[in-house]
Amino acid sequence: MRDRIADIWGTRTPHARGTRWPVRVDTALEDGLAPEDVDRWVQSACVLCSNGCACDIAVKDGRMVGVRGRGVDTVNHGRLGPKGLFGSWQGMNGRREDGRRRTDRLTRPLVREDGRLVETDWETAMGRVVERSRSLLAERGPLTHGFYTSGQLFLEEYYTLAVIGKAGLGTPHMDGNTRLCTATAAAAMKESFGSDGQPGSYEDIDECDAIFLWGHNMAETQTVLWMRVLDRLDGPDRPAVVCVDPRRTPVARRADLHLAPFNGTNQALMNGIIREVVHRGWVDDHYVAAHTLGYDDLAATVEPWTPERTAETCGVDAGDIRRAAEIFGTTGRVLSTVLQGFYQSHQATAASCQVNNLHLIRGMIGRPGAGVLQMNGQPTAQNTRECGADGDLSGFRNWSNPDHIEDLARLWNVDPLHIPSWAPPTHAMQIFRYAEQGSIGLLWISATNPAVSLPELERVRRVLSGDQCFVVVQDLYLTETAQMADVVLPAAGWGEKTGTFTNVNRTVHLSDKAVDPPGEARSDLDIFLDYARRMDFRDRGGHPLPPWNGPEEAFDAWRECSRGQLCDYTGISYDRLRGGSGIPWPCNGDAPNGTVRLYEDGVFPTRSDVAETYGHDLLTGGAVSPTAYRSRDPGGRALLKAADYLPPFERPDERFPLRCTTGRTVYHFHTRTKTGRAPQLQNAASDAWVELSRQDAEELGVAEGDRVRVVSRRGSITVAARIAEGRPGVVFVPFHYGKREDGSPRAANELTMTEWDPVSKQPFFKVAAVRVERVAAGEGPSPAPTTAGSAPADPDTVPRTEGGPDAEAHEEVAPIEPPSAATEELE
Amino acid sequence: MNIAIYLELMDDAEYNLAEGFRTAADGHRAEPDVYWLCHILADQCGTHREALAPVLERYGRAREQEEPERLRTQMLPDTRSGPAGLLRDLQDLYTLASFTDITWTLLLQAAYGLRDRELLGIVQRCHRETSTQLDWLQTRMKNAAPQALIAAR
Ligand code: SF4
């Protein structure tokens, strides 16, 4: 048994390059239970980050009582991280108080009466939604309807929502909170490769000679993926690790090279590194000539970014920039992973495209160990994107290609004109703006908590609580957002319903229903379908729309929608997903066991008749017109898109001299809706904090644990200070925490600004100018964990984060042979 | 040579466009993308004027009596409010930017005729950015139009 709060990544199982990653099966069960006490194990996968670790849910007496990793699965080879072990099942069971379990799940619908939310039945609640919906449609048409969904529902639910929105109602206003976590990943892949679709695979970790983590604190955000890296680092032929992160994270501490640029300067850094690769003659001319377009433009754009100029702009050493380029330029197989440090920062899409560019000009893509992982934040974000429940059209279709719209219209049997395709689907921040102005009169929010997670919360609260817009919220708990709703619908969650979802490396998992939902809670799928039936949406033949009634039927319909597309699911069924490993798409007649990595042949989906987008200018987001795109049809070549560096809009000044960045802690997910209800996780990171560098803390006269106020132009929070090994001038605040019960502010998003990337429309959470003021002495060290985040500057003065006996999990090393790759045995 | 007049006209158009972007930005602060991007584009117009300055010197500022008053563009006077107001203001910017765009095209022709490499380089670079400004304005307006014209109250 191991304390998996103290030891986040668990026992090492080192292995050499090109060998299979050994299995280690991790299990956590409720206090006092042994595996033999469990009645049933039900197949699923964890939904507490984008990694998609396969697991079995332990059920006893009709309750979820624990979880065990699936050793046969190619994603996690049996492992689970702390959130999976403790947060997944306990997060569904409600809060534990004084050792007693008391569920605070929503069990009945609520409606607002005289300003208060009161319990009611489904008939009344849905009746109100439908009444409002119908009257708005009659008055001003479908543009009055907006949907803001999640990265945490199942594929079947997103596809259902997409069909209701696009074919039923006909509104373009649908997006997911994936806009906050993964929109840039999708945008960067679309700009470079012509379509969304992860090029690389997790198996590339087992095969690479160097791994670059661009703004990706993998050790905290995807703990099991980091275990996979650690097992290579402890193996006989460790890959070089290069970390780009302003913080001194666990990844930075294991890196061979740590570049800590000022937040907001990624594009300058990337231009500098690419220039160096070009100048030192490391470009793969043959690959560039055969498989890319735009090289000259790229080379000209990066030319002014000498190592010295880059160094000055980013606040890093010029020698380190040369060294990074050298590792990239001279190592056999390089893998890159990219996440929020790029996606939520200034020039997000441009900088993420530059990572793609580096791989393209080195020909490092589509080969074992050489690839790109444009990561996601949330477990089912990939499905929001492919199903078209966010700013995309179902099946990676191009909204500005009339043939693609025809295709969908045929599939759904509706008039093509009914599908809103005159502009891209409206992005989340714009949906909230329309709701603020009242032109959206019904905003339906499912499985997300924008009252904590969106930037500039003061504004978000105003939008949600005003009477200009009717707000429907569908969730497990009475979240900060639900408290402001007009109608609250109790939803069934993970383990209480059946569905599939797809992780970062395209691997599809089935999650079966293990227990009944509490009270009258219903699955999101049932709720959406109930709405569709009450609204009586019909196709051209008079049949109900969507025509399906349950998850498996919805999945089968989705398979048809995906047929022939890059995300082809036609070879996958519920039956095939039961029992074995998850399967990576595309999976069809040509690839019956799925596909490990894309673009092995160097042919990209950029041909004008297949491309998911015609692209954008990276600086402004101005769309490339279909005519302009066709006139220079890339015909299967990847696009090397370039952009110069622009300084961030909000720069430090005398009043706000520090740069603030936000992010996750290893113990929490999203707004802690689930993880906050798992005592092991909640105790490990019970309250918000701010990380200050030793030097900044000295200048401010702040000591470890002191209460400080962090102030930006938009708001302030009061939290305890952690004096850490970070870079001077940069402070960090975790984003999981909403207002305290006494109403005092501690949410990182009180500080952030409403501003987004011009292409991906992902808001900037990582660039805000702030100042820090000391308020009072603390009563001991800050609640910041010591195991992750920036390391404490004086580790001896801060107690180590431990979980104690409650946090013990069982690990079994190598009970079975490791699963092979999905399509090939590793060499 | 009338080229001097046209160079001044170009300079003037970029100045008015920059001012227009700034006016629109500050008048539509509640639209964060418009606010930030219009400021960036205003700065871009500024760099176009800087790039043009040496050629303007070289061909000589237009003489007083040639001051092309009647050729000049109009400033964006003020901003309007509401979703339709935003749309209309962007349309005004579009008009200003189109004028700038075609003026670059005409200068390009002249630069070829003069075999003036310096001018050619400047015009090509700036013109490309002006076209991108137009693309953005068009993208933004097209996205906003249905909501402003149908659903807004
Ligand atoms: S790494 Fe992510 S998916 Fe895997 S167990 Fe942890 S939270 Fe769950």
PDB file of N, CA, C and O and ligand atoms in Angstrom, chain A residues 4 26 45-55 67 75-76 79-86 88 218 220-227 377 379 501 503 664 666 668-669 675, ligand 1:
ATOM      1  N   ARG A   4      -0.864   7.680  -1.864  1.00  0.00           N
ATOM      2  CA  ARG A   4      -0.796   8.235  -3.201  1.00  0.00           C
ATOM      3  C   ARG A   4      -1.120   9.734  -3.244  1.00  0.00           C
ATOM      4  O   ARG A   4      -1.221  10.335  -4.310  1.00  0.00           O
ATOM      5  N   ASP A  26      -3.455  -0.184 -10.267  1.00  0.00           N
ATOM      6  CA  ASP A  26      -3.711   0.612  -9.063  1.00  0.00           C
ATOM      7  C   ASP A  26      -5.164   0.462  -8.623  1.00  0.00           C
ATOM      8  O   ASP A  26      -6.067   0.546  -9.459  1.00  0.00           O
ATOM      9  N   ALA A  45     -13.876   4.557 -17.695  1.00  0.00           N
ATOM     10  CA  ALA A  45     -12.599   5.262 -17.782  1.00  0.00           C
ATOM     11  C   ALA A  45     -12.769   6.549 -16.992  1.00  0.00           C
ATOM     12  O   ALA A  45     -13.880   7.056 -16.845  1.00  0.00           O
ATOM     13  N   CYS A  46     -11.656   7.049 -16.487  1.00  0.00           N
ATOM     14  CA  CYS A  46     -11.716   8.191 -15.565  1.00  0.00           C
ATOM     15  C   CYS A  46     -12.029   9.480 -16.331  1.00  0.00           C
ATOM     16  O   CYS A  46     -11.524   9.704 -17.427  1.00  0.00           O
ATOM     17  N   VAL A  47     -12.840  10.326 -15.697  1.00  0.00           N
ATOM     18  CA  VAL A  47     -13.199  11.594 -16.351  1.00  0.00           C
ATOM     19  C   VAL A  47     -12.675  12.803 -15.564  1.00  0.00           C
ATOM     20  O   VAL A  47     -13.315  13.844 -15.534  1.00  0.00           O
ATOM     21  N   LEU A  48     -11.518  12.664 -14.933  1.00  0.00           N
ATOM     22  CA  LEU A  48     -11.024  13.804 -14.164  1.00  0.00           C
ATOM     23  C   LEU A  48      -9.824  14.494 -14.801  1.00  0.00           C
ATOM     24  O   LEU A  48      -9.183  15.331 -14.187  1.00  0.00           O
ATOM     25  N   CYS A  49      -9.518  14.106 -16.022  1.00  0.00           N
ATOM     26  CA  CYS A  49      -8.637  14.914 -16.876  1.00  0.00           C
ATOM     27  C   CYS A  49      -8.714  14.319 -18.265  1.00  0.00           C
ATOM     28  O   CYS A  49      -9.461  13.368 -18.504  1.00  0.00           O
ATOM     29  N   SER A  50      -7.904  14.809 -19.180  1.00  0.00           N
ATOM     30  CA  SER A  50      -8.028  14.390 -20.574  1.00  0.00           C
ATOM     31  C   SER A  50      -7.322  13.082 -20.877  1.00  0.00           C
ATOM     32  O   SER A  50      -7.354  12.613 -22.001  1.00  0.00           O
ATOM     33  N   ASN A  51      -6.655  12.490 -19.875  1.00  0.00           N
ATOM     34  CA  ASN A  51      -5.817  11.340 -20.164  1.00  0.00           C
ATOM     35  C   ASN A  51      -6.626  10.102 -20.543  1.00  0.00           C
ATOM     36  O   ASN A  51      -6.184   9.291 -21.343  1.00  0.00           O
ATOM     37  N   GLY A  52      -7.817   9.964 -19.935  1.00  0.00           N
ATOM     38  CA  GLY A  52      -8.680   8.846 -20.295  1.00  0.00           C
ATOM     39  C   GLY A  52      -8.171   7.508 -19.792  1.00  0.00           C
ATOM     40  O   GLY A  52      -8.114   6.523 -20.531  1.00  0.00           O
ATOM     41  N   CYS A  53      -7.818   7.427 -18.514  1.00  0.00           N
ATOM     42  CA  CYS A  53      -7.326   6.169 -17.946  1.00  0.00           C
ATOM     43  C   CYS A  53      -8.472   5.184 -17.793  1.00  0.00           C
ATOM     44  O   CYS A  53      -9.473   5.471 -17.129  1.00  0.00           O
ATOM     45  N   ALA A  54      -8.302   3.999 -18.361  1.00  0.00           N
ATOM     46  CA  ALA A  54      -9.349   2.989 -18.276  1.00  0.00           C
ATOM     47  C   ALA A  54      -9.384   2.408 -16.869  1.00  0.00           C
ATOM     48  O   ALA A  54      -8.345   2.197 -16.245  1.00  0.00           O
ATOM     49  N   CYS A  55     -10.589   2.179 -16.360  1.00  0.00           N
ATOM     50  CA  CYS A  55     -10.716   1.656 -15.002  1.00  0.00           C
ATOM     51  C   CYS A  55     -11.988   0.829 -14.899  1.00  0.00           C
ATOM     52  O   CYS A  55     -12.838   0.851 -15.787  1.00  0.00           O
ATOM     53  N   VAL A  67     -12.310   1.989  -7.181  1.00  0.00           N
ATOM     54  CA  VAL A  67     -11.936   1.978  -8.579  1.00  0.00           C
ATOM     55  C   VAL A  67     -10.626   1.207  -8.750  1.00  0.00           C
ATOM     56  O   VAL A  67      -9.813   1.147  -7.829  1.00  0.00           O
ATOM     57  N   VAL A  75      -3.859   2.920 -22.889  1.00  0.00           N
ATOM     58  CA  VAL A  75      -3.639   4.281 -22.416  1.00  0.00           C
ATOM     59  C   VAL A  75      -2.876   4.301 -21.107  1.00  0.00           C
ATOM     60  O   VAL A  75      -1.866   4.989 -20.956  1.00  0.00           O
ATOM     61  N   ASN A  76      -3.329   3.546 -20.102  1.00  0.00           N
ATOM     62  CA  ASN A  76      -2.742   3.685 -18.768  1.00  0.00           C
ATOM     63  C   ASN A  76      -2.084   2.416 -18.245  1.00  0.00           C
ATOM     64  O   ASN A  76      -1.496   2.442 -17.175  1.00  0.00           O
ATOM     65  N   ARG A  79      -2.623   1.946 -14.535  1.00  0.00           N
ATOM     66  CA  ARG A  79      -2.364   2.969 -13.510  1.00  0.00           C
ATOM     67  C   ARG A  79      -3.512   3.970 -13.375  1.00  0.00           C
ATOM     68  O   ARG A  79      -4.232   4.233 -14.331  1.00  0.00           O
ATOM     69  N   LEU A  80      -3.585   4.546 -12.184  1.00  0.00           N
ATOM     70  CA  LEU A  80      -4.485   5.665 -11.947  1.00  0.00           C
ATOM     71  C   LEU A  80      -3.737   6.688 -11.103  1.00  0.00           C
ATOM     72  O   LEU A  80      -2.849   6.335 -10.329  1.00  0.00           O
ATOM     73  N   GLY A  81      -4.118   7.948 -11.257  1.00  0.00           N
ATOM     74  CA  GLY A  81      -3.519   9.007 -10.445  1.00  0.00           C
ATOM     75  C   GLY A  81      -4.409   9.306  -9.247  1.00  0.00           C
ATOM     76  O   GLY A  81      -5.477   8.710  -9.096  1.00  0.00           O
ATOM     77  N   PRO A  82      -3.987  10.241  -8.394  1.00  0.00           N
ATOM     78  CA  PRO A  82      -4.762  10.543  -7.182  1.00  0.00           C
ATOM     79  C   PRO A  82      -6.219  10.935  -7.454  1.00  0.00           C
ATOM     80  O   PRO A  82      -7.118  10.512  -6.728  1.00  0.00           O
ATOM     81  N   LYS A  83      -6.427  11.720  -8.511  1.00  0.00           N
ATOM     82  CA  LYS A  83      -7.817  12.131  -8.775  1.00  0.00           C
ATOM     83  C   LYS A  83      -8.666  10.941  -9.180  1.00  0.00           C
ATOM     84  O   LYS A  83      -9.805  10.781  -8.740  1.00  0.00           O
ATOM     85  N   GLY A  84      -8.110  10.097 -10.041  1.00  0.00           N
ATOM     86  CA  GLY A  84      -8.839   8.911 -10.457  1.00  0.00           C
ATOM     87  C   GLY A  84      -9.114   7.995  -9.269  1.00  0.00           C
ATOM     88  O   GLY A  84     -10.218   7.486  -9.099  1.00  0.00           O
ATOM     89  N   LEU A  85      -8.089   7.797  -8.441  1.00  0.00           N
ATOM     90  CA  LEU A  85      -8.222   6.864  -7.319  1.00  0.00           C
ATOM     91  C   LEU A  85      -9.258   7.342  -6.298  1.00  0.00           C
ATOM     92  O   LEU A  85     -10.043   6.543  -5.785  1.00  0.00           O
ATOM     93  N   PHE A  86      -9.230   8.636  -5.985  1.00  0.00           N
ATOM     94  CA  PHE A  86     -10.073   9.108  -4.884  1.00  0.00           C
ATOM     95  C   PHE A  86     -11.238   9.990  -5.345  1.00  0.00           C
ATOM     96  O   PHE A  86     -12.280  10.027  -4.699  1.00  0.00           O
ATOM     97  N   SER A  88     -12.878  10.123  -8.480  1.00  0.00           N
ATOM     98  CA  SER A  88     -13.857   9.696  -9.477  1.00  0.00           C
ATOM     99  C   SER A  88     -15.151   9.220  -8.815  1.00  0.00           C
ATOM    100  O   SER A  88     -16.224   9.780  -9.052  1.00  0.00           O
ATOM    101  N   MET A 218       2.772  18.510 -17.143  1.00  0.00           N
ATOM    102  CA  MET A 218       2.184  17.169 -17.243  1.00  0.00           C
ATOM    103  C   MET A 218       2.141  16.440 -15.907  1.00  0.00           C
ATOM    104  O   MET A 218       1.210  15.688 -15.624  1.00  0.00           O
ATOM    105  N   GLU A 220       1.339  17.396 -13.147  1.00  0.00           N
ATOM    106  CA  GLU A 220       0.133  17.707 -12.391  1.00  0.00           C
ATOM    107  C   GLU A 220      -1.137  17.504 -13.211  1.00  0.00           C
ATOM    108  O   GLU A 220      -2.145  17.054 -12.685  1.00  0.00           O
ATOM    109  N   THR A 221      -1.073  17.857 -14.489  1.00  0.00           N
ATOM    110  CA  THR A 221      -2.329  17.842 -15.237  1.00  0.00           C
ATOM    111  C   THR A 221      -2.706  16.454 -15.726  1.00  0.00           C
ATOM    112  O   THR A 221      -3.886  16.127 -15.786  1.00  0.00           O
ATOM    113  N   GLN A 222      -1.742  15.641 -16.123  1.00  0.00           N
ATOM    114  CA  GLN A 222      -2.029  14.261 -16.540  1.00  0.00           C
ATOM    115  C   GLN A 222      -1.032  13.355 -15.820  1.00  0.00           C
ATOM    116  O   GLN A 222      -0.004  12.968 -16.378  1.00  0.00           O
ATOM    117  N   THR A 223      -1.318  13.028 -14.580  1.00  0.00           N
ATOM    118  CA  THR A 223      -0.315  12.353 -13.738  1.00  0.00           C
ATOM    119  C   THR A 223       0.101  11.001 -14.318  1.00  0.00           C
ATOM    120  O   THR A 223       1.253  10.606 -14.204  1.00  0.00           O
ATOM    121  N   VAL A 224      -0.833  10.296 -14.934  1.00  0.00           N
ATOM    122  CA  VAL A 224      -0.500   8.963 -15.427  1.00  0.00           C
ATOM    123  C   VAL A 224       0.400   9.050 -16.671  1.00  0.00           C
ATOM    124  O   VAL A 224       1.287   8.231 -16.869  1.00  0.00           O
ATOM    125  N   LEU A 225       0.201  10.073 -17.457  1.00  0.00           N
ATOM    126  CA  LEU A 225       1.084  10.279 -18.610  1.00  0.00           C
ATOM    127  C   LEU A 225       2.502  10.584 -18.120  1.00  0.00           C
ATOM    128  O   LEU A 225       3.486  10.126 -18.694  1.00  0.00           O
ATOM    129  N   TRP A 226       2.571  11.352 -17.054  1.00  0.00           N
ATOM    130  CA  TRP A 226       3.880  11.683 -16.471  1.00  0.00           C
ATOM    131  C   TRP A 226       4.553  10.424 -15.903  1.00  0.00           C
ATOM    132  O   TRP A 226       5.763  10.275 -15.966  1.00  0.00           O
ATOM    133  N   MET A 227       3.744   9.496 -15.363  1.00  0.00           N
ATOM    134  CA  MET A 227       4.324   8.222 -14.899  1.00  0.00           C
ATOM    135  C   MET A 227       5.011   7.520 -16.066  1.00  0.00           C
ATOM    136  O   MET A 227       6.069   6.923 -15.923  1.00  0.00           O
ATOM    137  N   GLY A 377      -7.570  19.575 -22.045  1.00  0.00           N
ATOM    138  CA  GLY A 377      -7.657  19.654 -20.594  1.00  0.00           C
ATOM    139  C   GLY A 377      -8.636  18.640 -20.046  1.00  0.00           C
ATOM    140  O   GLY A 377      -8.368  17.925 -19.082  1.00  0.00           O
ATOM    141  N   PRO A 379     -11.704  15.476 -20.039  1.00  0.00           N
ATOM    142  CA  PRO A 379     -11.761  14.085 -20.479  1.00  0.00           C
ATOM    143  C   PRO A 379     -12.475  13.867 -21.804  1.00  0.00           C
ATOM    144  O   PRO A 379     -12.090  12.996 -22.576  1.00  0.00           O
ATOM    145  N   PHE A 501     -16.403   7.955 -24.596  1.00  0.00           N
ATOM    146  CA  PHE A 501     -15.653   9.210 -24.777  1.00  0.00           C
ATOM    147  C   PHE A 501     -14.236   8.906 -25.241  1.00  0.00           C
ATOM    148  O   PHE A 501     -13.760   7.778 -25.164  1.00  0.00           O
ATOM    149  N   ASN A 503     -10.088  10.156 -25.595  1.00  0.00           N
ATOM    150  CA  ASN A 503      -9.063  10.931 -24.888  1.00  0.00           C
ATOM    151  C   ASN A 503      -8.156  11.680 -25.870  1.00  0.00           C
ATOM    152  O   ASN A 503      -8.417  11.727 -27.073  1.00  0.00           O
ATOM    153  N   ARG A 664      -3.821  24.648 -12.736  1.00  0.00           N
ATOM    154  CA  ARG A 664      -4.350  23.584 -11.880  1.00  0.00           C
ATOM    155  C   ARG A 664      -3.401  23.201 -10.767  1.00  0.00           C
ATOM    156  O   ARG A 664      -2.206  23.405 -10.873  1.00  0.00           O
ATOM    157  N   VAL A 666      -2.477  19.472  -8.760  1.00  0.00           N
ATOM    158  CA  VAL A 666      -2.595  18.047  -9.064  1.00  0.00           C
ATOM    159  C   VAL A 666      -3.815  17.407  -8.397  1.00  0.00           C
ATOM    160  O   VAL A 666      -4.341  16.420  -8.877  1.00  0.00           O
ATOM    161  N   HIS A 668      -6.850  18.697  -7.826  1.00  0.00           N
ATOM    162  CA  HIS A 668      -8.206  19.129  -8.178  1.00  0.00           C
ATOM    163  C   HIS A 668      -8.421  19.164  -9.681  1.00  0.00           C
ATOM    164  O   HIS A 668      -7.486  19.205 -10.466  1.00  0.00           O
ATOM    165  N   PHE A 669      -9.705  19.193 -10.006  1.00  0.00           N
ATOM    166  CA  PHE A 669     -10.097  19.279 -11.399  1.00  0.00           C
ATOM    167  C   PHE A 669     -11.188  20.326 -11.514  1.00  0.00           C
ATOM    168  O   PHE A 669     -12.058  20.417 -10.642  1.00  0.00           O
ATOM    169  N   THR A 675     -13.764  16.743  -7.136  1.00  0.00           N
ATOM    170  CA  THR A 675     -12.562  16.518  -6.312  1.00  0.00           C
ATOM    171  C   THR A 675     -12.692  17.150  -4.931  1.00  0.00           C
ATOM    172  O   THR A 675     -12.123  16.638  -3.970  1.00  0.00           O
TER     173      THR A 675
HETATM  174  S1  SF4 C   1      -4.431  10.886 -15.142  1.00  0.00           S
HETATM  175 FE1  SF4 C   1      -6.421  11.841 -15.503  1.00  0.00          FE
HETATM  176  S2  SF4 C   1      -7.705  10.223 -16.364  1.00  0.00           S
HETATM  177 FE2  SF4 C   1      -5.913   9.255 -15.397  1.00  0.00          FE
HETATM  178  S3  SF4 C   1      -6.588   8.770 -13.319  1.00  0.00           S
HETATM  179 FE3  SF4 C   1      -5.608  10.781 -13.234  1.00  0.00          FE
HETATM  180  S4  SF4 C   1      -7.305  12.226 -13.493  1.00  0.00           S
HETATM  181 FE4  SF4 C   1      -8.034  10.245 -14.161  1.00  0.00          FE
END
